mmCIF file of C-alpha atoms and ligand atoms in Angstrom:
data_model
loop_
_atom_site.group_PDB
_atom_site.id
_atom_site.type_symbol
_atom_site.label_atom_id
_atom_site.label_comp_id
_atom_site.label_asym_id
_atom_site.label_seq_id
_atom_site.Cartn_x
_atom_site.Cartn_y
_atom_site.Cartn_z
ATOM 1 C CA UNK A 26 -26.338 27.338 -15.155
ATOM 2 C CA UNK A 27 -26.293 28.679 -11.683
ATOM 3 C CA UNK A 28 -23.563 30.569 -9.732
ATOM 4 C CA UNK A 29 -22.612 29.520 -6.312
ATOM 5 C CA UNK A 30 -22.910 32.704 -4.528
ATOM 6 C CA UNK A 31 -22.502 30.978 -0.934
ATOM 7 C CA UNK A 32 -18.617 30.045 -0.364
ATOM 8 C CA UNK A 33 -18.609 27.335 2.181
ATOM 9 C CA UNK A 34 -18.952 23.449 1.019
ATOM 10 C CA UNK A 35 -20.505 21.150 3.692
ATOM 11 C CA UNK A 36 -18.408 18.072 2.991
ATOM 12 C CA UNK A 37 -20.402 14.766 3.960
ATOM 13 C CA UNK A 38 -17.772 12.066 4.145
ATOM 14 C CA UNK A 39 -18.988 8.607 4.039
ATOM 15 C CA UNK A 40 -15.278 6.752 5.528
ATOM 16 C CA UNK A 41 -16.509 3.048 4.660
ATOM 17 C CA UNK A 42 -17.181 3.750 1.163
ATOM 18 C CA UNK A 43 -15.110 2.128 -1.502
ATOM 19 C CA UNK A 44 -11.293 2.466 -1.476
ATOM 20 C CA UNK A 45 -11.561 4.825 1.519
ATOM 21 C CA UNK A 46 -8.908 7.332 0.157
ATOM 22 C CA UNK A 47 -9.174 9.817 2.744
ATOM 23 C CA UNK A 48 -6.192 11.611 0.909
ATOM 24 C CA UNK A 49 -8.118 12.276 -2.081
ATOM 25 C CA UNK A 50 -10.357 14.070 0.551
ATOM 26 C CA UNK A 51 -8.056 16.095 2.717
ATOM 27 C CA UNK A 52 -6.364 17.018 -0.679
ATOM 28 C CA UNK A 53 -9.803 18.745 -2.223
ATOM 29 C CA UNK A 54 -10.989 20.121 1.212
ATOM 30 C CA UNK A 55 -7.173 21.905 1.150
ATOM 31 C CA UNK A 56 -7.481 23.197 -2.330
ATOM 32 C CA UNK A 57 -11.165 24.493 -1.716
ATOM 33 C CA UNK A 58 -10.121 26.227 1.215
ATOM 34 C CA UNK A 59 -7.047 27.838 -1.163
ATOM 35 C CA UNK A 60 -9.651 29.370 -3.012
ATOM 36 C CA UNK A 61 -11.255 31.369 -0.231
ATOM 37 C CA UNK A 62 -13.899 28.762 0.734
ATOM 38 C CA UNK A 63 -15.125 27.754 3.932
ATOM 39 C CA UNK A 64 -14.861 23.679 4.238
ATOM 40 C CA UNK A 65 -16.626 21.806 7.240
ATOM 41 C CA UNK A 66 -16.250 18.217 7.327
ATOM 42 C CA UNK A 67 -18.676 15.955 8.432
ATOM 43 C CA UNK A 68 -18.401 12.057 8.654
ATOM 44 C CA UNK A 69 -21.601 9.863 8.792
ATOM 45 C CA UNK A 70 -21.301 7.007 11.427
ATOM 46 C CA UNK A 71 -24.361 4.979 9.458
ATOM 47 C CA UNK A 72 -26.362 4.568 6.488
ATOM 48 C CA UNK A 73 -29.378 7.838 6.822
ATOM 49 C CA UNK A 74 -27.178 10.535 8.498
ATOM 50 C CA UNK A 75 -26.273 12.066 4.777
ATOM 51 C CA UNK A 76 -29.856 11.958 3.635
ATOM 52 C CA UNK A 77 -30.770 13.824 6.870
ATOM 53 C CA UNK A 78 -27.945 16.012 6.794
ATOM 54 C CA UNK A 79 -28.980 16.846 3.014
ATOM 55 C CA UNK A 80 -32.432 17.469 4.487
ATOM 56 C CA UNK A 81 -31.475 19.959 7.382
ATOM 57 C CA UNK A 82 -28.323 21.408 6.260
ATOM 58 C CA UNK A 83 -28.904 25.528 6.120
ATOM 59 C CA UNK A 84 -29.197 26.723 2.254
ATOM 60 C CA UNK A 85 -27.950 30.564 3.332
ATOM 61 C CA UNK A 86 -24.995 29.146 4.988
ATOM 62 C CA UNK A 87 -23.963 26.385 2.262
ATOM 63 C CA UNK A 88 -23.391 26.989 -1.642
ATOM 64 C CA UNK A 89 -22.603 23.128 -2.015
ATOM 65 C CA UNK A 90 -23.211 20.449 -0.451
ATOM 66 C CA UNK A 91 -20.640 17.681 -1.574
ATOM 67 C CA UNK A 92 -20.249 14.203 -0.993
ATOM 68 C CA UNK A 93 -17.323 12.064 -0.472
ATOM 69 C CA UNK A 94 -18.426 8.312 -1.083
ATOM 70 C CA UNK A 95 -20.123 6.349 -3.601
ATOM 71 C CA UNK A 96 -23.415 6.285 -5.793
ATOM 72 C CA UNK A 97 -25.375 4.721 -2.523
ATOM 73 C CA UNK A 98 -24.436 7.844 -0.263
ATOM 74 C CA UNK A 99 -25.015 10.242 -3.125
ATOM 75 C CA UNK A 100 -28.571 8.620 -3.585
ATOM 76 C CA UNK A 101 -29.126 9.728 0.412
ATOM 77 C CA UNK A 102 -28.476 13.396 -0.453
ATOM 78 C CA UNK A 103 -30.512 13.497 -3.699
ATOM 79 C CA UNK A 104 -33.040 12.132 -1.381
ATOM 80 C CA UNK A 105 -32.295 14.357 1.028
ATOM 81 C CA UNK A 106 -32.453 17.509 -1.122
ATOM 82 C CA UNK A 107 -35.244 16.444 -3.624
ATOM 83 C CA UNK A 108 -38.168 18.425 -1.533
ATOM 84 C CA UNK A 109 -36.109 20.921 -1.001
ATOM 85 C CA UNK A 110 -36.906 23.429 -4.053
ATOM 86 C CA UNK A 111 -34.808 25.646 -5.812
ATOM 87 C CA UNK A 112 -32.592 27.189 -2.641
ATOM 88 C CA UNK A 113 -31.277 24.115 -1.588
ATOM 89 C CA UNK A 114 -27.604 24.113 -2.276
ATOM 90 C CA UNK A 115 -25.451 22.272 -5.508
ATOM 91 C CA UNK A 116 -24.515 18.553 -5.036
ATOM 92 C CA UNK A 117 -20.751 18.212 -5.273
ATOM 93 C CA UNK A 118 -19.018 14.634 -5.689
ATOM 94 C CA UNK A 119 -15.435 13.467 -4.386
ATOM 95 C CA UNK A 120 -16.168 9.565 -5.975
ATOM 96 C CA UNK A 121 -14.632 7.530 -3.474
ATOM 97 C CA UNK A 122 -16.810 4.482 -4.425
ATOM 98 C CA UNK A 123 -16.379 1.374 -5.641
ATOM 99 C CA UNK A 124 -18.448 1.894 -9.001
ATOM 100 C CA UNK A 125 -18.664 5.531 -9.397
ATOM 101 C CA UNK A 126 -21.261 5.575 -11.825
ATOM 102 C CA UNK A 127 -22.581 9.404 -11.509
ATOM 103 C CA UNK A 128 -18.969 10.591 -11.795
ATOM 104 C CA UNK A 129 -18.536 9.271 -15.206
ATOM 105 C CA UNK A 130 -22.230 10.505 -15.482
ATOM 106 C CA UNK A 131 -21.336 14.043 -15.524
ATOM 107 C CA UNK A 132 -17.445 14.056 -16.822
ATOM 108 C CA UNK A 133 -15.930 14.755 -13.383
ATOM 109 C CA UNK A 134 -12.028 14.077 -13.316
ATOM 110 C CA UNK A 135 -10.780 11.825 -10.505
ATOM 111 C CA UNK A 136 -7.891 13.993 -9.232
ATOM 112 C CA UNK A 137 -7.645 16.368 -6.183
ATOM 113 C CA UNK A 138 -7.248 19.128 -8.686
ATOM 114 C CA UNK A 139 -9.696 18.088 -11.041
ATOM 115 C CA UNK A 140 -12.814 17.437 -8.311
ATOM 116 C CA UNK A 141 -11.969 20.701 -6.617
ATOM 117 C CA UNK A 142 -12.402 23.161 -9.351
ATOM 118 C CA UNK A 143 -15.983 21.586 -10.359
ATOM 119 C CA UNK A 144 -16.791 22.714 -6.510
ATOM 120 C CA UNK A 145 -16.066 26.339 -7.023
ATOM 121 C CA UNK A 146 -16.313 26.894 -10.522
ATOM 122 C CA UNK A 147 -18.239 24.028 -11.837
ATOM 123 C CA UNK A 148 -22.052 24.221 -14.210
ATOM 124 C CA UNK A 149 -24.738 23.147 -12.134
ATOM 125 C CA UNK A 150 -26.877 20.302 -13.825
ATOM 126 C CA UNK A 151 -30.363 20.487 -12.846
ATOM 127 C CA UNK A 152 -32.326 17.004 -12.604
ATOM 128 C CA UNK A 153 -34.899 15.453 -11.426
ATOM 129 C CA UNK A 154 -34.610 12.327 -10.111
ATOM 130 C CA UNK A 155 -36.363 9.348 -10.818
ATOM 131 C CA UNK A 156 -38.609 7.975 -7.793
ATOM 132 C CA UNK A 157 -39.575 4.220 -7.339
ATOM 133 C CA UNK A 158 -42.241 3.403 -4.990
ATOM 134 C CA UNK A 159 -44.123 0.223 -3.499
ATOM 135 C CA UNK A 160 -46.408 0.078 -0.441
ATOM 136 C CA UNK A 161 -44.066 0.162 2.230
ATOM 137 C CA UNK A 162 -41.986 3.325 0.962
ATOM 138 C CA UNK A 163 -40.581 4.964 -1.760
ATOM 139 C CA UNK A 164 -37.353 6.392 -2.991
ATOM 140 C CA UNK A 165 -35.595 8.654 -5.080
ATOM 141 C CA UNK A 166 -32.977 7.981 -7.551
ATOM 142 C CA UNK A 167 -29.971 9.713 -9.605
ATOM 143 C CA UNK A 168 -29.145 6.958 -11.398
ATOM 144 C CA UNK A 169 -30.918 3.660 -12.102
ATOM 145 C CA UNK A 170 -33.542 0.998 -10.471
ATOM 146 C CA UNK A 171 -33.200 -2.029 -11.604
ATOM 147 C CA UNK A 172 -34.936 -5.796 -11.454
ATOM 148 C CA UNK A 173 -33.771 -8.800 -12.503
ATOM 149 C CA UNK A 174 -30.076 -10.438 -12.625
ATOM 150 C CA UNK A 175 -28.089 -7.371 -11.003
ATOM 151 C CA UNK A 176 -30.674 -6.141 -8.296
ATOM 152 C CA UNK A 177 -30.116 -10.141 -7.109
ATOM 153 C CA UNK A 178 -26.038 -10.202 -7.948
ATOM 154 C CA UNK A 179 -26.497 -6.236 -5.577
ATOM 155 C CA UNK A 180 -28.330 -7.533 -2.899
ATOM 156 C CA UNK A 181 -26.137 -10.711 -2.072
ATOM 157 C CA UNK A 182 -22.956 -7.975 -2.255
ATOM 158 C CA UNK A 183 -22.338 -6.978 1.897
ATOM 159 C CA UNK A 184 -20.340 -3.771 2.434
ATOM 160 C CA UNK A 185 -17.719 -6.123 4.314
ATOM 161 C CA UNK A 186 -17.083 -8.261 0.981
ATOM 162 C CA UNK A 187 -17.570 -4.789 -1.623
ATOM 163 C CA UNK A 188 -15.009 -3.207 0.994
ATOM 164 C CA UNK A 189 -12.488 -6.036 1.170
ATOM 165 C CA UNK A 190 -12.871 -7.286 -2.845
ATOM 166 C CA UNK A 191 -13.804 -4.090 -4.589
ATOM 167 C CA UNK A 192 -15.663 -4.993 -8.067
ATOM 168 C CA UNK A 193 -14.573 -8.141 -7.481
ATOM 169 C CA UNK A 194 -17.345 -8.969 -5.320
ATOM 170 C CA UNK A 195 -19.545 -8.012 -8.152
ATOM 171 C CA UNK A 196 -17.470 -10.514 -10.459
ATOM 172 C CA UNK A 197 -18.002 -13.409 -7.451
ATOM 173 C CA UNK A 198 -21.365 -12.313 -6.959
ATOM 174 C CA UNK A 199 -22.743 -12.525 -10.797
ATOM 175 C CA UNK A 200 -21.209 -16.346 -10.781
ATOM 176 C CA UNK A 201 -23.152 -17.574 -7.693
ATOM 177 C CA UNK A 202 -25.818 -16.215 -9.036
ATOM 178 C CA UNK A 203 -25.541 -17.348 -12.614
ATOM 179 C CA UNK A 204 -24.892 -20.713 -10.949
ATOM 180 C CA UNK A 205 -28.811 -20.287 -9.094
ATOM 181 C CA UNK A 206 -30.149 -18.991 -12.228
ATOM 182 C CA UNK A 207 -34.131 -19.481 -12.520
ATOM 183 C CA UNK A 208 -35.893 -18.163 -15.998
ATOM 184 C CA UNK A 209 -38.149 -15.849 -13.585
ATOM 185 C CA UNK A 210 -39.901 -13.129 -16.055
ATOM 186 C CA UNK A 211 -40.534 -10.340 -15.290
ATOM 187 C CA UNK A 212 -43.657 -7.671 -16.504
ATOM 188 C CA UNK A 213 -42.575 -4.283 -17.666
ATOM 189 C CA UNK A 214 -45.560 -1.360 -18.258
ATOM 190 C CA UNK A 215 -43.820 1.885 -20.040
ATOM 191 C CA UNK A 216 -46.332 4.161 -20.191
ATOM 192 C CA UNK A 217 -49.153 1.860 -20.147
ATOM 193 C CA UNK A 218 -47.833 -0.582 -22.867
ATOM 194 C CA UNK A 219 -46.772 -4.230 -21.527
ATOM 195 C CA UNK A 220 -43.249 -5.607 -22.009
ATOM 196 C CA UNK A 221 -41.302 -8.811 -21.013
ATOM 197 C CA UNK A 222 -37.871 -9.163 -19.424
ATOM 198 C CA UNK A 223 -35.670 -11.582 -17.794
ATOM 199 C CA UNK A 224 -33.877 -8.172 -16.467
ATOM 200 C CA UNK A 225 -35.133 -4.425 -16.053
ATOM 201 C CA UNK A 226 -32.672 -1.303 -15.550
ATOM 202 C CA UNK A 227 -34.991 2.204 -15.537
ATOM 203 C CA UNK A 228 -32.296 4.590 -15.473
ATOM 204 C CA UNK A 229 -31.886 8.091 -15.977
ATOM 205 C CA UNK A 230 -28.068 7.446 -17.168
ATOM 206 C CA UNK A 231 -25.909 6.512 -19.902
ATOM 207 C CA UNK A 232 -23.361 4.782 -17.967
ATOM 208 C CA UNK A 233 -23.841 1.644 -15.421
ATOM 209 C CA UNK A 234 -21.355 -0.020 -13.035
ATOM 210 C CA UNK A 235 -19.216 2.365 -14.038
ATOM 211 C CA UNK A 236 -17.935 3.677 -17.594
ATOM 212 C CA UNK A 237 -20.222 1.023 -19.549
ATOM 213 C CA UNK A 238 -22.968 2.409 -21.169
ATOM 214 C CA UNK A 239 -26.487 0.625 -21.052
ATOM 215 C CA UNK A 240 -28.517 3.914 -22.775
ATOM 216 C CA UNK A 241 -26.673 5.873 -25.441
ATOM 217 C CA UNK A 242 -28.942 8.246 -25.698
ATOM 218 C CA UNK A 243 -30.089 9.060 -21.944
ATOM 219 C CA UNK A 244 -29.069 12.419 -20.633
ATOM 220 C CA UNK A 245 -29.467 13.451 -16.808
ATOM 221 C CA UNK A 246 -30.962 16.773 -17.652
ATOM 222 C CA UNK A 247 -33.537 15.535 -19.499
ATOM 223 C CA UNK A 248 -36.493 14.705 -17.554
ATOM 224 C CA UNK A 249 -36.883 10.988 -19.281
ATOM 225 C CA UNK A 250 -36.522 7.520 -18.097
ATOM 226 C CA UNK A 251 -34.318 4.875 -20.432
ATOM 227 C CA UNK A 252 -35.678 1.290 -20.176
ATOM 228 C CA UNK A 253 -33.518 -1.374 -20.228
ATOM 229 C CA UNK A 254 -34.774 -4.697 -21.651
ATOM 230 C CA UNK A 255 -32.913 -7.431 -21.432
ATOM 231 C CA UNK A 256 -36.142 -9.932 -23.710
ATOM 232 C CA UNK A 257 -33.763 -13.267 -24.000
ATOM 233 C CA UNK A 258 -33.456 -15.503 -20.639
ATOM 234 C CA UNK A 259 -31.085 -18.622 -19.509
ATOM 235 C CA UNK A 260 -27.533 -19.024 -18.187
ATOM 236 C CA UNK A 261 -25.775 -18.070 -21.774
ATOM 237 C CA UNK A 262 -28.024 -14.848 -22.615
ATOM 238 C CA UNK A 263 -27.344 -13.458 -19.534
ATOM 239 C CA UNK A 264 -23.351 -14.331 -19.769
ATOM 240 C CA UNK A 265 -23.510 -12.703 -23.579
ATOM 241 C CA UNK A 266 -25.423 -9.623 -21.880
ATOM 242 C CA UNK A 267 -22.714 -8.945 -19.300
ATOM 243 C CA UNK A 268 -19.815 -9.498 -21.956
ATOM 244 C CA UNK A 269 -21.414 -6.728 -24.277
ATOM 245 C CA UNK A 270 -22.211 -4.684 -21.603
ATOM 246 C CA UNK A 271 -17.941 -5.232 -20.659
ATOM 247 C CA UNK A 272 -16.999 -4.912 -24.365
ATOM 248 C CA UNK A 273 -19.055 -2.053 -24.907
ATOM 249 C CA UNK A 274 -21.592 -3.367 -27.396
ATOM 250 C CA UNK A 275 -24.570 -3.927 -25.386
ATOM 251 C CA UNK A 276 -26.678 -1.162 -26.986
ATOM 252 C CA UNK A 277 -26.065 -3.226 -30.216
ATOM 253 C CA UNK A 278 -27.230 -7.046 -29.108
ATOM 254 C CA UNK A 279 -29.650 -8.792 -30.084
ATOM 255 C CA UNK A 280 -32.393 -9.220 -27.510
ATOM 256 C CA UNK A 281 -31.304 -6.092 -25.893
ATOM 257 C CA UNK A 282 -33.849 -2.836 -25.765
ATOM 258 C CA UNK A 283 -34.294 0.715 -24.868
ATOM 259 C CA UNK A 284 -37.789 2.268 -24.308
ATOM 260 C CA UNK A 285 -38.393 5.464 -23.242
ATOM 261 C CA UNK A 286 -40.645 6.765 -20.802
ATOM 262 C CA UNK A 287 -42.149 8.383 -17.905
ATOM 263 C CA UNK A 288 -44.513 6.277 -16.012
ATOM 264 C CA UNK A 289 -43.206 2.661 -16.252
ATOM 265 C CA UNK A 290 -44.666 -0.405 -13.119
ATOM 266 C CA UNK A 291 -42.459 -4.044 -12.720
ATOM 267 C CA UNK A 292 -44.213 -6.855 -11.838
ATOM 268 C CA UNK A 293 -43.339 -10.440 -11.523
ATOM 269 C CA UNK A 294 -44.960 -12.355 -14.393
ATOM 270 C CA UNK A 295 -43.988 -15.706 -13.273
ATOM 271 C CA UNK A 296 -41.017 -16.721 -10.846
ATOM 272 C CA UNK A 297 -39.732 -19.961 -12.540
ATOM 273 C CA UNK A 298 -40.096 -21.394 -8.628
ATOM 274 C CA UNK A 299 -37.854 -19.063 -7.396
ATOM 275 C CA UNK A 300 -39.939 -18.448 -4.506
ATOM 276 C CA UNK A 301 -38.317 -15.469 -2.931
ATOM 277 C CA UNK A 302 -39.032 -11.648 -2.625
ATOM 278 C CA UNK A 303 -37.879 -10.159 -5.742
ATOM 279 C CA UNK A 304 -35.056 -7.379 -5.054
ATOM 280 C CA UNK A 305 -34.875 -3.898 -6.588
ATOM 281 C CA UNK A 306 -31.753 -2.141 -6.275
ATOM 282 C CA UNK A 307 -31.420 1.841 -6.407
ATOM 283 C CA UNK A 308 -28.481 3.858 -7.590
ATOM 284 C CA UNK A 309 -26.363 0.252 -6.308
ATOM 285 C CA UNK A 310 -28.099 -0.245 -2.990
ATOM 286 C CA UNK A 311 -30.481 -3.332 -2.506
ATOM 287 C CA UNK A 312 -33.695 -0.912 -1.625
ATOM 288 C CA UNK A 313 -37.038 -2.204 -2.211
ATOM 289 C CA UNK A 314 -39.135 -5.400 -3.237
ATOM 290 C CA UNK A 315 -41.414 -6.064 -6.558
ATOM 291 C CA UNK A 316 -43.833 -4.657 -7.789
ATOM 292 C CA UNK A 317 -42.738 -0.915 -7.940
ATOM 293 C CA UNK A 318 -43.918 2.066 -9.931
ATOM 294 C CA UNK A 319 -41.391 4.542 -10.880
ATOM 295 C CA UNK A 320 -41.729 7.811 -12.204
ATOM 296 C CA UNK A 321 -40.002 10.919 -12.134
ATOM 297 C CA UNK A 322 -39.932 13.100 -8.650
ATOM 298 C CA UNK A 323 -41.883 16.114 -8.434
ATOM 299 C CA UNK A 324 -38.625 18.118 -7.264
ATOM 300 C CA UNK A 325 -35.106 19.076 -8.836
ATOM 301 C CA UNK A 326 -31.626 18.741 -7.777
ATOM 302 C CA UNK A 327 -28.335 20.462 -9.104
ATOM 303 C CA UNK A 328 -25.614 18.390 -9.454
ATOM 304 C CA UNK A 329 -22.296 20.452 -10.224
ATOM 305 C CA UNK A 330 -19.833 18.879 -13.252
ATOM 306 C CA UNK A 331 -16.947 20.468 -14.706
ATOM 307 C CA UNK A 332 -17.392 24.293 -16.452
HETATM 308 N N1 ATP B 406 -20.857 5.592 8.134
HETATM 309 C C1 ATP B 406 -21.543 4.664 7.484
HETATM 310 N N2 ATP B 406 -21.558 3.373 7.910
HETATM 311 C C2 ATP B 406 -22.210 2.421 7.206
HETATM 312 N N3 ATP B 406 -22.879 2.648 6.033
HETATM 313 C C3 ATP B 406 -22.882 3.913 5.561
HETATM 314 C C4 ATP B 406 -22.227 4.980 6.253
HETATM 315 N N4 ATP B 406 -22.398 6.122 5.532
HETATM 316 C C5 ATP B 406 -23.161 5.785 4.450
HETATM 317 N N5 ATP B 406 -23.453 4.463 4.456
HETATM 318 C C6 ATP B 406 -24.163 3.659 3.462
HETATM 319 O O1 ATP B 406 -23.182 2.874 2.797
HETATM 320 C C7 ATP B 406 -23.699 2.425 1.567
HETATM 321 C C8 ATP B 406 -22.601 2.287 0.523
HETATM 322 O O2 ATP B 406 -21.926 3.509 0.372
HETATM 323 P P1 ATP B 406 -21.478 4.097 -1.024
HETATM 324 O O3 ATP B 406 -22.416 3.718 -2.085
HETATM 325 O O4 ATP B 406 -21.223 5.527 -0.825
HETATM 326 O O5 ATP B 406 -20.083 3.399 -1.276
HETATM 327 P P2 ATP B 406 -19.764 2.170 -2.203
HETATM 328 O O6 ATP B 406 -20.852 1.176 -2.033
HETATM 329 O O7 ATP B 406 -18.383 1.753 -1.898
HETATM 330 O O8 ATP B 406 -19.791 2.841 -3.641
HETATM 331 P P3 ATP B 406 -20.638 2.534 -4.977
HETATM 332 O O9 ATP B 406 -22.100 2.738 -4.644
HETATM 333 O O10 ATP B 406 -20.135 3.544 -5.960
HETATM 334 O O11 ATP B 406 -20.337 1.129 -5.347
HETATM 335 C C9 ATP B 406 -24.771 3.436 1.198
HETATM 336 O O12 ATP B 406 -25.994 2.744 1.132
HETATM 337 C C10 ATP B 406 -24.814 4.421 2.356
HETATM 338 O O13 ATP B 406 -26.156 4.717 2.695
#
């Protein structure tokens, strides 16, 4: 638990993120500022300037350094903060995104009220992140990487069609690609023991694509990484897989698997002639390419929830 002895809240606003409700916003800035706080707004004009402002931002000024947007802009200020060390100021969330996943996460109510008394008076959560790597970069996570059927249903989403459908894109996406299905498998090493999957999610959280939960037992604080193995392939697994996930049974279907771990490498066992670059998507974002590593990161971040 740590207090926030430094009143002022830098408020990164991304303004294409999700619904875009800029009064949900102004109406938190207002109320922090009612409690004696110093607000300054700042709104990113492309994807990188909130991982850089994260970065750069000055700990003695700022107690908190929230974020108005979704998981994706969240992810750049987790990256932006992870090498930071212990100083660096509380991550503070206004969910204005179109999944929202780290707000369910950590409890945090949706209203003006409700998001702007975890800012002053909220618990800070410490975590690490998890970090997934190849050879032309690496990056940090809050949330989840993932392989398989929804890194491919992520990376044909645009920001123009997730901004003009909302989850519906997802819902449009997952059919085209069920339609272009290929069996590709995939190789999963946890901790130096081999697994197969048709799908992968490593993720440090209980919830995915919003309030569904994919790992019942995962908890953000603890420095562990939840293994998602989705062992059946073809068309009608993967349609049973994202009914259970919807229905909230997923943890209980057959062919369905959590392992834990800390040290866990994807691979491509065989592509089913699908002969493309295999996506990975981070925390929603189409990020990287198979094979990756992923571990934990070597730093912490605090992430503020309700008291
Ligand atoms: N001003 C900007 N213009 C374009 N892209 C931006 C800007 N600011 C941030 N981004 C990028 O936009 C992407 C999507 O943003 P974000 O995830 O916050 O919203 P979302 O996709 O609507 O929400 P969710 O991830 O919860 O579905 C992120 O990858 C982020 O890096």
């Amino acid at each position: 638990m740590n207090a926030i002895d430094a009143k002022a809240l830098l408020l990164i606003v991304n303004p294409t993120a999700g619904r875009r409700r800029r009064g949900l916003v102004d109406a938190v800035a207002a109320r922090v500022r009612a409690e004696g706080w110093t607000v300054d707004v700042v709104e990113t004009t492309a994807a990188g300037d909130a991982r850089r402002l994260a970065a750069t931002c000055d700990a003695r000024r700022y107690g908190v350094i929230a974020v108005a947007g979704g998981d994706g802009t969240i992810n750049e200020v987790v990256n932006g903060l992870a090498g930071r060390g212990e100083d660096a100021p509380a991550v503070g969330i206004v969910p204005l995104g179109t999944a929202n996943v780290l707000a369910h996460e950590l409890g945090l109510g949706f209203s003006a009220a409700a998001v702007a008394r975890t800012m002053t008076a909220g618990r800070a959560l410490v975590m690490q992140p998890g970090e997934a790597a190849n050879g032309t970069g690496a990056r940090c996570f809050s949330l989840m990487a993932g392989a398989g059927f929804d890194a491919k249903v992520v990376a044909g989403v645009s920001a123009p069609l997730k901004r003009r459908l909302g989850r519906a894109a997802y819902v449009w996406r997952s059919l085209v690609e069920a339609r272009r299905y290929r069996p590709v498998r995939y190789q999963v090493e946890i901790d130096g023991v081999r697994h197969e999957a048709s799908s992968v999610i490593v993720t440090r959280s209980r919830h995915y694509a919003g309030p569904y939960v994919v790992a019942p037992n995962a908890a953000l604080g603890e420095p562990l990484l939840h293994v998602c193995l989705f062992e059946r392939w073809g068309r009608s697994h993967t349609f049973r897989y994202g009914m259970a996930l919807l229905l909230g049974r997923l943890p209980r279907t057959a062919g369905y698997r959590v392992v834990t771990g800390r040290s866990v490498k994807v691979s491509v066992l065989n592509d089913a002639g699908e002969g493309r670059d295999q996506p990975v998507q981070i925390d929603g974002d189409n990020a990287l390419i198979l094979p990756v590593s992923i571990g934990l990161a070597a730093g912490a971040v605090r992430l503020l929830r309700p008291a």
